[in-house]
Amino acid sequence: MIKTLISSLCISFTLLLLFFIFHSSNVSNSDNLVQVNQQQTTQTNLDSGVINTHIAFPTFINAKPDATSDLTHLLSNVKLRALNRNKLKQALKANPEQLLDYIKNNPNIDEFEQRIILDVVYQFSDQYREQVGLEMMYAKNPIYRSAGYQLLASAGSEDETLTSYYIGLVTEASYTETDIDVLTDIMTIYHTQTISDEVKPKVISRLSPLLAHQNTNLQIEALKALLNVTDLVTSTPYIVENLAAQDTSKLAQTIDILYSISTPPAKLAEELEILSQSELSTPEIKQAALAVIQHWQR
């Protein structure tokens, strides 16, 4: 009986083992068949030019055009103070007339914008400087007018024979100028540029009333201009008059001017010596006068 039981168990175990082997073989064959089918399908799709996959294409948004991209109308789209100098230069090369339109349509500018205009327009031809300068000179805004005078005065850079002509234009136009700061800037033009003998008489005539002006800064700039266009014989009486002034600011600025004189007349040296020792002079004035005397003695 025991032998019969053992024999039955062996047969059952053998049958169970055969079942598992057969089932595993079917699963493996099934997986292989699926893999083969997938490879065949992929190859078929590739051969037919169809790729069965999902591709995410980017979505394009219509962006607003850059306002600075149109150089020919740049100043119509962008304020001057928002531009760098190189960009403005490129724009004016593309369309020089747009700056003239900007000046007409934008009456209010400040010194920052004025500086941008000057720095860029100085890089252009004398003809363009003249064109822009004349447009600005007759603007209502004194900041424009000041820049206009400066541009016009510099318009002889390519032909020195025209320098006198442009300085003459500046001088004639200055008689209608009423703004103190603009007049002061014009005086600065006179004492920083070389003034030809041809136009000197006009400039001296223009300076004469301003040498006695009540505004100290304007008067001092006029005196500097006089020193540039005349000799010391002509300038000394005005300097001596200023050295006798009770206005400390005028006195100090006049003393500073004397550094530009290499060989002073005896009268000026005498007046400065008096100032350096006078009990009426402030310590600052005494020190300033003594410094100029020592400068002359070197």
PDB file of C-alpha atoms in Angstrom:
ATOM      1  CA  MET A   1       0.000   0.000   0.000  1.00  0.00           C
ATOM      2  CA  ILE A   2       2.818   2.348   0.863  1.00  0.00           C
ATOM      3  CA  LYS A   3       4.483   1.619  -2.443  1.00  0.00           C
ATOM      4  CA  THR A   4       1.267   2.426  -4.252  1.00  0.00           C
ATOM      5  CA  LEU A   5       1.004   5.797  -2.425  1.00  0.00           C
ATOM      6  CA  ILE A   6       4.574   6.704  -3.203  1.00  0.00           C
ATOM      7  CA  SER A   7       4.086   5.790  -6.816  1.00  0.00           C
ATOM      8  CA  SER A   8       0.981   7.997  -7.045  1.00  0.00           C
ATOM      9  CA  LEU A   9       2.832  10.964  -5.531  1.00  0.00           C
ATOM     10  CA  CYS A  10       5.693  10.608  -7.986  1.00  0.00           C
ATOM     11  CA  ILE A  11       3.291  10.527 -10.907  1.00  0.00           C
ATOM     12  CA  SER A  12       1.473  13.647  -9.604  1.00  0.00           C
ATOM     13  CA  PHE A  13       4.736  15.527  -9.107  1.00  0.00           C
ATOM     14  CA  THR A  14       5.898  14.616 -12.585  1.00  0.00           C
ATOM     15  CA  LEU A  15       2.631  15.826 -14.134  1.00  0.00           C
ATOM     16  CA  LEU A  16       2.817  19.114 -12.173  1.00  0.00           C
ATOM     17  CA  LEU A  17       6.401  19.688 -13.274  1.00  0.00           C
ATOM     18  CA  LEU A  18       5.475  19.100 -16.908  1.00  0.00           C
ATOM     19  CA  PHE A  19       2.606  21.609 -16.590  1.00  0.00           C
ATOM     20  CA  PHE A  20       4.889  24.377 -15.329  1.00  0.00           C
ATOM     21  CA  ILE A  21       7.468  23.736 -18.035  1.00  0.00           C
ATOM     22  CA  PHE A  22       4.809  23.843 -20.758  1.00  0.00           C
ATOM     23  CA  HIS A  23       3.215  27.047 -19.368  1.00  0.00           C
ATOM     24  CA  SER A  24       6.562  28.856 -19.131  1.00  0.00           C
ATOM     25  CA  SER A  25       7.358  27.959 -22.697  1.00  0.00           C
ATOM     26  CA  ASN A  26       4.035  29.395 -23.920  1.00  0.00           C
ATOM     27  CA  VAL A  27       4.543  32.681 -22.019  1.00  0.00           C
ATOM     28  CA  SER A  28       8.048  33.092 -23.410  1.00  0.00           C
ATOM     29  CA  ASN A  29       6.854  32.381 -26.925  1.00  0.00           C
ATOM     30  CA  SER A  30       4.024  34.857 -26.472  1.00  0.00           C
ATOM     31  CA  ASP A  31       6.406  37.616 -25.296  1.00  0.00           C
ATOM     32  CA  ASN A  32       8.749  36.929 -28.159  1.00  0.00           C
ATOM     33  CA  LEU A  33       5.852  37.064 -30.596  1.00  0.00           C
ATOM     34  CA  VAL A  34       4.717  40.431 -29.199  1.00  0.00           C
ATOM     35  CA  GLN A  35       8.250  41.812 -29.426  1.00  0.00           C
ATOM     36  CA  VAL A  36       8.623  40.564 -32.992  1.00  0.00           C
ATOM     37  CA  ASN A  37       5.259  42.096 -33.919  1.00  0.00           C
ATOM     38  CA  GLN A  38       6.288  45.442 -32.364  1.00  0.00           C
ATOM     39  CA  GLN A  39       9.586  45.470 -34.231  1.00  0.00           C
ATOM     40  CA  GLN A  40       7.822  44.610 -37.477  1.00  0.00           C
ATOM     41  CA  THR A  41       5.255  47.370 -36.907  1.00  0.00           C
ATOM     42  CA  THR A  42       7.976  49.945 -36.137  1.00  0.00           C
ATOM     43  CA  GLN A  43       9.980  48.941 -39.174  1.00  0.00           C
ATOM     44  CA  THR A  44       6.850  49.122 -41.331  1.00  0.00           C
ATOM     45  CA  ASN A  45       6.099  52.621 -40.051  1.00  0.00           C
ATOM     46  CA  LEU A  46       9.668  53.754 -40.693  1.00  0.00           C
ATOM     47  CA  ASP A  47       9.595  52.325 -44.195  1.00  0.00           C
ATOM     48  CA  SER A  48       6.330  54.069 -44.950  1.00  0.00           C
ATOM     49  CA  GLY A  49       7.538  57.399 -43.512  1.00  0.00           C
ATOM     50  CA  VAL A  50       5.135  57.282 -40.589  1.00  0.00           C
ATOM     51  CA  ILE A  51       6.476  57.471 -37.057  1.00  0.00           C
ATOM     52  CA  ASN A  52       3.871  56.443 -34.536  1.00  0.00           C
ATOM     53  CA  THR A  53       4.950  58.767 -31.726  1.00  0.00           C
ATOM     54  CA  HIS A  54       3.773  62.032 -30.158  1.00  0.00           C
ATOM     55  CA  ILE A  55       6.012  65.112 -30.811  1.00  0.00           C
ATOM     56  CA  ALA A  56       5.392  68.344 -28.874  1.00  0.00           C
ATOM     57  CA  PHE A  57       5.933  71.274 -31.220  1.00  0.00           C
ATOM     58  CA  PRO A  58       6.666  74.734 -29.657  1.00  0.00           C
ATOM     59  CA  THR A  59       3.878  77.263 -29.701  1.00  0.00           C
ATOM     60  CA  PHE A  60       4.905  80.552 -31.335  1.00  0.00           C
ATOM     61  CA  ILE A  61       3.492  83.804 -29.943  1.00  0.00           C
ATOM     62  CA  ASN A  62       3.354  86.904 -32.101  1.00  0.00           C
ATOM     63  CA  ALA A  63       5.548  89.281 -30.055  1.00  0.00           C
ATOM     64  CA  LYS A  64       5.186  93.041 -30.353  1.00  0.00           C
ATOM     65  CA  PRO A  65       7.941  94.503 -32.590  1.00  0.00           C
ATOM     66  CA  ASP A  66      10.824  96.217 -30.784  1.00  0.00           C
ATOM     67  CA  ALA A  67      10.293  99.998 -30.884  1.00  0.00           C
ATOM     68  CA  THR A  68      14.015 100.543 -31.411  1.00  0.00           C
ATOM     69  CA  SER A  69      14.229  98.298 -34.470  1.00  0.00           C
ATOM     70  CA  ASP A  70      13.018 100.980 -36.907  1.00  0.00           C
ATOM     71  CA  LEU A  71      15.998 103.335 -37.033  1.00  0.00           C
ATOM     72  CA  THR A  72      14.456 105.655 -39.621  1.00  0.00           C
ATOM     73  CA  HIS A  73      11.653 106.627 -37.213  1.00  0.00           C
ATOM     74  CA  LEU A  74      13.348 105.881 -33.915  1.00  0.00           C
ATOM     75  CA  LEU A  75      12.707 109.276 -32.321  1.00  0.00           C
ATOM     76  CA  SER A  76       9.015 108.982 -33.135  1.00  0.00           C
ATOM     77  CA  ASN A  77       8.781 105.828 -31.028  1.00  0.00           C
ATOM     78  CA  VAL A  78      11.363 106.286 -28.283  1.00  0.00           C
ATOM     79  CA  LYS A  79      12.178 109.214 -26.007  1.00  0.00           C
ATOM     80  CA  LEU A  80      15.649 110.674 -26.353  1.00  0.00           C
ATOM     81  CA  ARG A  81      16.692 109.968 -22.769  1.00  0.00           C
ATOM     82  CA  ALA A  82      15.934 106.255 -23.256  1.00  0.00           C
ATOM     83  CA  LEU A  83      18.568 105.929 -25.997  1.00  0.00           C
ATOM     84  CA  ASN A  84      22.276 105.415 -25.756  1.00  0.00           C
ATOM     85  CA  ARG A  85      24.503 107.583 -27.910  1.00  0.00           C
ATOM     86  CA  ASN A  86      25.483 104.839 -30.337  1.00  0.00           C
ATOM     87  CA  LYS A  87      21.848 103.950 -31.060  1.00  0.00           C
ATOM     88  CA  LEU A  88      20.985 107.611 -31.676  1.00  0.00           C
ATOM     89  CA  LYS A  89      23.963 107.981 -33.994  1.00  0.00           C
ATOM     90  CA  GLN A  90      22.803 104.990 -36.044  1.00  0.00           C
ATOM     91  CA  ALA A  91      19.286 106.414 -36.206  1.00  0.00           C
ATOM     92  CA  LEU A  92      20.477 109.823 -37.405  1.00  0.00           C
ATOM     93  CA  LYS A  93      22.609 108.185 -40.066  1.00  0.00           C
ATOM     94  CA  ALA A  94      19.496 106.360 -41.267  1.00  0.00           C
ATOM     95  CA  ASN A  95      17.320 109.489 -41.169  1.00  0.00           C
ATOM     96  CA  PRO A  96      18.960 112.809 -40.139  1.00  0.00           C
ATOM     97  CA  GLU A  97      15.687 114.742 -40.401  1.00  0.00           C
ATOM     98  CA  GLN A  98      14.072 112.936 -37.469  1.00  0.00           C
ATOM     99  CA  LEU A  99      16.074 114.953 -34.915  1.00  0.00           C
ATOM    100  CA  LEU A 100      14.721 118.197 -36.375  1.00  0.00           C
ATOM    101  CA  ASP A 101      11.191 116.820 -36.057  1.00  0.00           C
ATOM    102  CA  TYR A 102      11.921 115.733 -32.497  1.00  0.00           C
ATOM    103  CA  ILE A 103      13.067 119.243 -31.560  1.00  0.00           C
ATOM    104  CA  LYS A 104       9.857 120.712 -32.967  1.00  0.00           C
ATOM    105  CA  ASN A 105       7.577 118.163 -31.306  1.00  0.00           C
ATOM    106  CA  ASN A 106       9.329 117.939 -27.933  1.00  0.00           C
ATOM    107  CA  PRO A 107       9.817 121.465 -26.587  1.00  0.00           C
ATOM    108  CA  ASN A 108      10.754 120.350 -23.077  1.00  0.00           C
ATOM    109  CA  ILE A 109      14.164 118.762 -22.603  1.00  0.00           C
ATOM    110  CA  ASP A 110      16.650 118.847 -19.748  1.00  0.00           C
ATOM    111  CA  GLU A 111      20.442 119.127 -19.541  1.00  0.00           C
ATOM    112  CA  PHE A 112      20.847 115.342 -19.715  1.00  0.00           C
ATOM    113  CA  GLU A 113      19.063 115.161 -23.070  1.00  0.00           C
ATOM    114  CA  GLN A 114      20.909 118.257 -24.260  1.00  0.00           C
ATOM    115  CA  ARG A 115      24.215 116.525 -23.551  1.00  0.00           C
ATOM    116  CA  ILE A 116      23.132 113.470 -25.550  1.00  0.00           C
ATOM    117  CA  ILE A 117      22.255 115.635 -28.561  1.00  0.00           C
ATOM    118  CA  LEU A 118      25.540 117.542 -28.407  1.00  0.00           C
ATOM    119  CA  ASP A 119      27.700 114.445 -27.990  1.00  0.00           C
ATOM    120  CA  VAL A 120      26.099 112.758 -31.000  1.00  0.00           C
ATOM    121  CA  VAL A 121      25.673 115.700 -33.385  1.00  0.00           C
ATOM    122  CA  TYR A 122      29.297 116.761 -32.792  1.00  0.00           C
ATOM    123  CA  GLN A 123      30.217 113.541 -34.622  1.00  0.00           C
ATOM    124  CA  PHE A 124      28.428 114.646 -37.796  1.00  0.00           C
ATOM    125  CA  SER A 125      29.368 117.061 -40.555  1.00  0.00           C
ATOM    126  CA  ASP A 126      29.523 120.840 -40.225  1.00  0.00           C
ATOM    127  CA  GLN A 127      26.501 121.101 -42.495  1.00  0.00           C
ATOM    128  CA  TYR A 128      24.407 118.946 -40.180  1.00  0.00           C
ATOM    129  CA  ARG A 129      25.659 120.810 -37.103  1.00  0.00           C
ATOM    130  CA  GLU A 130      24.574 124.061 -38.705  1.00  0.00           C
ATOM    131  CA  GLN A 131      21.165 122.637 -39.617  1.00  0.00           C
ATOM    132  CA  VAL A 132      20.475 121.315 -36.117  1.00  0.00           C
ATOM    133  CA  GLY A 133      22.065 124.340 -34.435  1.00  0.00           C
ATOM    134  CA  LEU A 134      19.849 126.827 -36.257  1.00  0.00           C
ATOM    135  CA  GLU A 135      16.750 124.782 -35.442  1.00  0.00           C
ATOM    136  CA  MET A 136      17.647 124.784 -31.755  1.00  0.00           C
ATOM    137  CA  MET A 137      18.762 128.412 -31.533  1.00  0.00           C
ATOM    138  CA  TYR A 138      15.265 129.685 -32.188  1.00  0.00           C
ATOM    139  CA  ALA A 139      13.457 127.266 -29.882  1.00  0.00           C
ATOM    140  CA  LYS A 140      11.546 128.608 -26.881  1.00  0.00           C
ATOM    141  CA  ASN A 141      13.372 126.317 -24.493  1.00  0.00           C
ATOM    142  CA  PRO A 142      16.663 127.960 -23.367  1.00  0.00           C
ATOM    143  CA  ILE A 143      18.283 124.538 -23.012  1.00  0.00           C
ATOM    144  CA  TYR A 144      17.730 123.987 -26.724  1.00  0.00           C
ATOM    145  CA  ARG A 145      19.011 127.470 -27.519  1.00  0.00           C
ATOM    146  CA  SER A 146      22.206 126.989 -25.543  1.00  0.00           C
ATOM    147  CA  ALA A 147      22.926 123.758 -27.414  1.00  0.00           C
ATOM    148  CA  GLY A 148      22.114 125.491 -30.697  1.00  0.00           C
ATOM    149  CA  TYR A 149      24.705 128.221 -30.115  1.00  0.00           C
ATOM    150  CA  GLN A 150      27.320 125.624 -29.207  1.00  0.00           C
ATOM    151  CA  LEU A 151      26.640 123.534 -32.308  1.00  0.00           C
ATOM    152  CA  LEU A 152      26.693 126.521 -34.615  1.00  0.00           C
ATOM    153  CA  ALA A 153      29.955 127.804 -33.133  1.00  0.00           C
ATOM    154  CA  SER A 154      31.566 124.404 -33.776  1.00  0.00           C
ATOM    155  CA  ALA A 155      30.382 124.160 -37.373  1.00  0.00           C
ATOM    156  CA  GLY A 156      33.722 125.300 -38.782  1.00  0.00           C
ATOM    157  CA  SER A 157      35.602 122.165 -37.789  1.00  0.00           C
ATOM    158  CA  GLU A 158      36.011 120.953 -41.381  1.00  0.00           C
ATOM    159  CA  ASP A 159      36.875 124.332 -42.885  1.00  0.00           C
ATOM    160  CA  GLU A 160      38.606 126.836 -40.604  1.00  0.00           C
ATOM    161  CA  THR A 161      37.842 129.651 -43.019  1.00  0.00           C
ATOM    162  CA  LEU A 162      34.186 129.279 -42.026  1.00  0.00           C
ATOM    163  CA  THR A 163      34.837 129.510 -38.273  1.00  0.00           C
ATOM    164  CA  SER A 164      34.603 133.300 -38.306  1.00  0.00           C
ATOM    165  CA  TYR A 165      31.355 133.081 -40.241  1.00  0.00           C
ATOM    166  CA  TYR A 166      29.713 130.846 -37.659  1.00  0.00           C
ATOM    167  CA  ILE A 167      31.058 132.833 -34.697  1.00  0.00           C
ATOM    168  CA  GLY A 168      29.600 135.895 -36.405  1.00  0.00           C
ATOM    169  CA  LEU A 169      26.195 134.192 -36.645  1.00  0.00           C
ATOM    170  CA  VAL A 170      26.345 133.303 -32.951  1.00  0.00           C
ATOM    171  CA  THR A 171      27.266 136.872 -32.044  1.00  0.00           C
ATOM    172  CA  GLU A 172      24.464 138.429 -34.061  1.00  0.00           C
ATOM    173  CA  ALA A 173      21.866 136.016 -32.694  1.00  0.00           C
ATOM    174  CA  SER A 174      23.043 136.591 -29.112  1.00  0.00           C
ATOM    175  CA  TYR A 175      21.716 140.163 -29.133  1.00  0.00           C
ATOM    176  CA  THR A 176      18.185 138.768 -29.001  1.00  0.00           C
ATOM    177  CA  GLU A 177      19.036 136.363 -26.176  1.00  0.00           C
ATOM    178  CA  THR A 178      17.601 137.251 -22.770  1.00  0.00           C
ATOM    179  CA  ASP A 179      18.306 134.139 -20.702  1.00  0.00           C
ATOM    180  CA  ILE A 180      21.280 134.698 -18.377  1.00  0.00           C
ATOM    181  CA  ASP A 181      22.421 131.086 -18.441  1.00  0.00           C
ATOM    182  CA  VAL A 182      22.374 130.984 -22.236  1.00  0.00           C
ATOM    183  CA  LEU A 183      24.335 134.240 -22.449  1.00  0.00           C
ATOM    184  CA  THR A 184      26.856 132.807 -20.003  1.00  0.00           C
ATOM    185  CA  ASP A 185      27.244 129.751 -22.233  1.00  0.00           C
ATOM    186  CA  ILE A 186      27.863 132.028 -25.221  1.00  0.00           C
ATOM    187  CA  MET A 187      30.625 133.805 -23.291  1.00  0.00           C
ATOM    188  CA  THR A 188      32.150 130.393 -22.615  1.00  0.00           C
ATOM    189  CA  ILE A 189      32.234 129.820 -26.379  1.00  0.00           C
ATOM    190  CA  TYR A 190      34.191 133.047 -26.795  1.00  0.00           C
ATOM    191  CA  HIS A 191      36.862 132.218 -24.244  1.00  0.00           C
ATOM    192  CA  THR A 192      37.326 128.556 -25.204  1.00  0.00           C
ATOM    193  CA  GLN A 193      37.611 128.990 -28.978  1.00  0.00           C
ATOM    194  CA  THR A 194      40.180 130.715 -31.114  1.00  0.00           C
ATOM    195  CA  ILE A 195      38.605 133.925 -32.383  1.00  0.00           C
ATOM    196  CA  SER A 196      39.999 135.206 -35.673  1.00  0.00           C
ATOM    197  CA  ASP A 197      40.981 138.831 -36.225  1.00  0.00           C
ATOM    198  CA  GLU A 198      38.177 139.056 -38.757  1.00  0.00           C
ATOM    199  CA  VAL A 199      35.419 138.573 -36.192  1.00  0.00           C
ATOM    200  CA  LYS A 200      37.140 139.975 -33.067  1.00  0.00           C
ATOM    201  CA  PRO A 201      35.640 143.476 -33.394  1.00  0.00           C
ATOM    202  CA  LYS A 202      32.109 142.009 -33.393  1.00  0.00           C
ATOM    203  CA  VAL A 203      32.864 139.877 -30.352  1.00  0.00           C
ATOM    204  CA  ILE A 204      34.435 142.760 -28.408  1.00  0.00           C
ATOM    205  CA  SER A 205      31.405 144.932 -29.118  1.00  0.00           C
ATOM    206  CA  ARG A 206      29.169 142.171 -27.823  1.00  0.00           C
ATOM    207  CA  LEU A 207      31.246 141.779 -24.654  1.00  0.00           C
ATOM    208  CA  SER A 208      31.313 145.456 -23.707  1.00  0.00           C
ATOM    209  CA  PRO A 209      27.866 145.748 -22.059  1.00  0.00           C
ATOM    210  CA  LEU A 210      28.215 142.363 -20.368  1.00  0.00           C
ATOM    211  CA  LEU A 211      31.464 143.291 -18.593  1.00  0.00           C
ATOM    212  CA  ALA A 212      29.375 145.444 -16.267  1.00  0.00           C
ATOM    213  CA  HIS A 213      26.442 143.067 -15.951  1.00  0.00           C
ATOM    214  CA  GLN A 214      24.880 142.610 -12.521  1.00  0.00           C
ATOM    215  CA  ASN A 215      25.042 138.834 -12.777  1.00  0.00           C
ATOM    216  CA  THR A 216      28.453 137.824 -11.444  1.00  0.00           C
ATOM    217  CA  ASN A 217      28.804 134.581 -13.401  1.00  0.00           C
ATOM    218  CA  LEU A 218      27.937 136.280 -16.684  1.00  0.00           C
ATOM    219  CA  GLN A 219      30.315 139.149 -15.983  1.00  0.00           C
ATOM    220  CA  ILE A 220      33.180 136.813 -15.107  1.00  0.00           C
ATOM    221  CA  GLU A 221      32.659 134.721 -18.265  1.00  0.00           C
ATOM    222  CA  ALA A 222      32.622 137.934 -20.303  1.00  0.00           C
ATOM    223  CA  LEU A 223      35.911 138.971 -18.687  1.00  0.00           C
ATOM    224  CA  LYS A 224      37.458 135.594 -19.545  1.00  0.00           C
ATOM    225  CA  ALA A 225      36.278 136.054 -23.129  1.00  0.00           C
ATOM    226  CA  LEU A 226      37.798 139.541 -23.246  1.00  0.00           C
ATOM    227  CA  LEU A 227      41.155 138.136 -22.135  1.00  0.00           C
ATOM    228  CA  ASN A 228      40.951 135.637 -24.988  1.00  0.00           C
ATOM    229  CA  VAL A 229      40.160 138.125 -27.752  1.00  0.00           C
ATOM    230  CA  THR A 230      42.201 141.168 -26.651  1.00  0.00           C
ATOM    231  CA  ASP A 231      45.538 141.968 -25.058  1.00  0.00           C
ATOM    232  CA  LEU A 232      46.244 142.723 -21.393  1.00  0.00           C
ATOM    233  CA  VAL A 233      46.338 146.448 -22.043  1.00  0.00           C
ATOM    234  CA  THR A 234      42.645 146.316 -22.918  1.00  0.00           C
ATOM    235  CA  SER A 235      41.669 143.799 -20.236  1.00  0.00           C
ATOM    236  CA  THR A 236      43.602 145.139 -17.228  1.00  0.00           C
ATOM    237  CA  PRO A 237      41.255 148.050 -16.361  1.00  0.00           C
ATOM    238  CA  TYR A 238      38.310 145.629 -16.105  1.00  0.00           C
ATOM    239  CA  ILE A 239      40.322 143.228 -13.956  1.00  0.00           C
ATOM    240  CA  VAL A 240      41.468 146.005 -11.615  1.00  0.00           C
ATOM    241  CA  GLU A 241      37.882 147.192 -11.264  1.00  0.00           C
ATOM    242  CA  ASN A 242      36.795 143.700 -10.236  1.00  0.00           C
ATOM    243  CA  LEU A 243      39.651 143.404  -7.738  1.00  0.00           C
ATOM    244  CA  ALA A 244      38.251 146.446  -5.965  1.00  0.00           C
ATOM    245  CA  ALA A 245      34.783 144.914  -5.709  1.00  0.00           C
ATOM    246  CA  GLN A 246      33.108 144.309  -2.360  1.00  0.00           C
ATOM    247  CA  ASP A 247      31.455 141.180  -3.729  1.00  0.00           C
ATOM    248  CA  THR A 248      33.550 138.319  -2.355  1.00  0.00           C
ATOM    249  CA  SER A 249      32.339 135.893  -5.025  1.00  0.00           C
ATOM    250  CA  LYS A 250      33.263 138.246  -7.871  1.00  0.00           C
ATOM    251  CA  LEU A 251      36.603 138.975  -6.217  1.00  0.00           C
ATOM    252  CA  ALA A 252      37.464 135.296  -5.780  1.00  0.00           C
ATOM    253  CA  GLN A 253      36.499 134.409  -9.364  1.00  0.00           C
ATOM    254  CA  THR A 254      38.530 137.327 -10.733  1.00  0.00           C
ATOM    255  CA  ILE A 255      41.601 136.177  -8.805  1.00  0.00           C
ATOM    256  CA  ASP A 256      41.173 132.701 -10.302  1.00  0.00           C
ATOM    257  CA  ILE A 257      41.240 134.218 -13.797  1.00  0.00           C
ATOM    258  CA  LEU A 258      44.721 135.605 -13.136  1.00  0.00           C
ATOM    259  CA  TYR A 259      46.252 132.120 -13.268  1.00  0.00           C
ATOM    260  CA  SER A 260      45.811 132.281 -17.053  1.00  0.00           C
ATOM    261  CA  ILE A 261      48.184 135.267 -17.244  1.00  0.00           C
ATOM    262  CA  SER A 262      51.839 134.285 -17.540  1.00  0.00           C
ATOM    263  CA  THR A 263      53.421 137.747 -17.452  1.00  0.00           C
ATOM    264  CA  PRO A 264      51.220 140.187 -15.508  1.00  0.00           C
ATOM    265  CA  PRO A 265      51.398 143.952 -15.918  1.00  0.00           C
ATOM    266  CA  ALA A 266      52.886 145.825 -12.969  1.00  0.00           C
ATOM    267  CA  LYS A 267      49.464 147.277 -12.151  1.00  0.00           C
ATOM    268  CA  LEU A 268      47.922 143.845 -11.646  1.00  0.00           C
ATOM    269  CA  ALA A 269      50.828 142.618  -9.521  1.00  0.00           C
ATOM    270  CA  GLU A 270      50.521 145.718  -7.353  1.00  0.00           C
ATOM    271  CA  GLU A 271      46.767 145.329  -6.857  1.00  0.00           C
ATOM    272  CA  LEU A 272      47.142 141.690  -5.935  1.00  0.00           C
ATOM    273  CA  GLU A 273      49.872 142.498  -3.425  1.00  0.00           C
ATOM    274  CA  ILE A 274      47.551 145.004  -1.766  1.00  0.00           C
ATOM    275  CA  LEU A 275      44.783 142.423  -1.543  1.00  0.00           C
ATOM    276  CA  SER A 276      47.074 139.851   0.046  1.00  0.00           C
ATOM    277  CA  GLN A 277      47.982 142.277   2.852  1.00  0.00           C
ATOM    278  CA  SER A 278      44.808 144.319   3.298  1.00  0.00           C
ATOM    279  CA  GLU A 279      43.023 144.090   6.635  1.00  0.00           C
ATOM    280  CA  LEU A 280      39.764 144.368   4.703  1.00  0.00           C
ATOM    281  CA  SER A 281      40.426 141.147   2.835  1.00  0.00           C
ATOM    282  CA  THR A 282      39.054 137.897   4.206  1.00  0.00           C
ATOM    283  CA  PRO A 283      41.557 135.134   5.031  1.00  0.00           C
ATOM    284  CA  GLU A 284      40.367 133.236   1.953  1.00  0.00           C
ATOM    285  CA  ILE A 285      40.962 136.227  -0.340  1.00  0.00           C
ATOM    286  CA  LYS A 286      44.391 136.873   1.166  1.00  0.00           C
ATOM    287  CA  GLN A 287      45.368 133.249   0.636  1.00  0.00           C
ATOM    288  CA  ALA A 288      44.045 133.225  -2.947  1.00  0.00           C
ATOM    289  CA  ALA A 289      45.890 136.455  -3.834  1.00  0.00           C
ATOM    290  CA  LEU A 290      49.135 135.184  -2.315  1.00  0.00           C
ATOM    291  CA  ALA A 291      48.834 131.900  -4.259  1.00  0.00           C
ATOM    292  CA  VAL A 292      48.604 133.780  -7.577  1.00  0.00           C
ATOM    293  CA  ILE A 293      51.588 135.969  -6.665  1.00  0.00           C
ATOM    294  CA  GLN A 294      53.646 132.857  -5.923  1.00  0.00           C
ATOM    295  CA  HIS A 295      52.454 131.352  -9.221  1.00  0.00           C
ATOM    296  CA  TRP A 296      53.711 134.405 -11.109  1.00  0.00           C
ATOM    297  CA  GLN A 297      57.085 134.263  -9.348  1.00  0.00           C
ATOM    298  CA  ARG A 298      57.858 130.714 -10.457  1.00  0.00           C
TER     299      ARG A 298
END
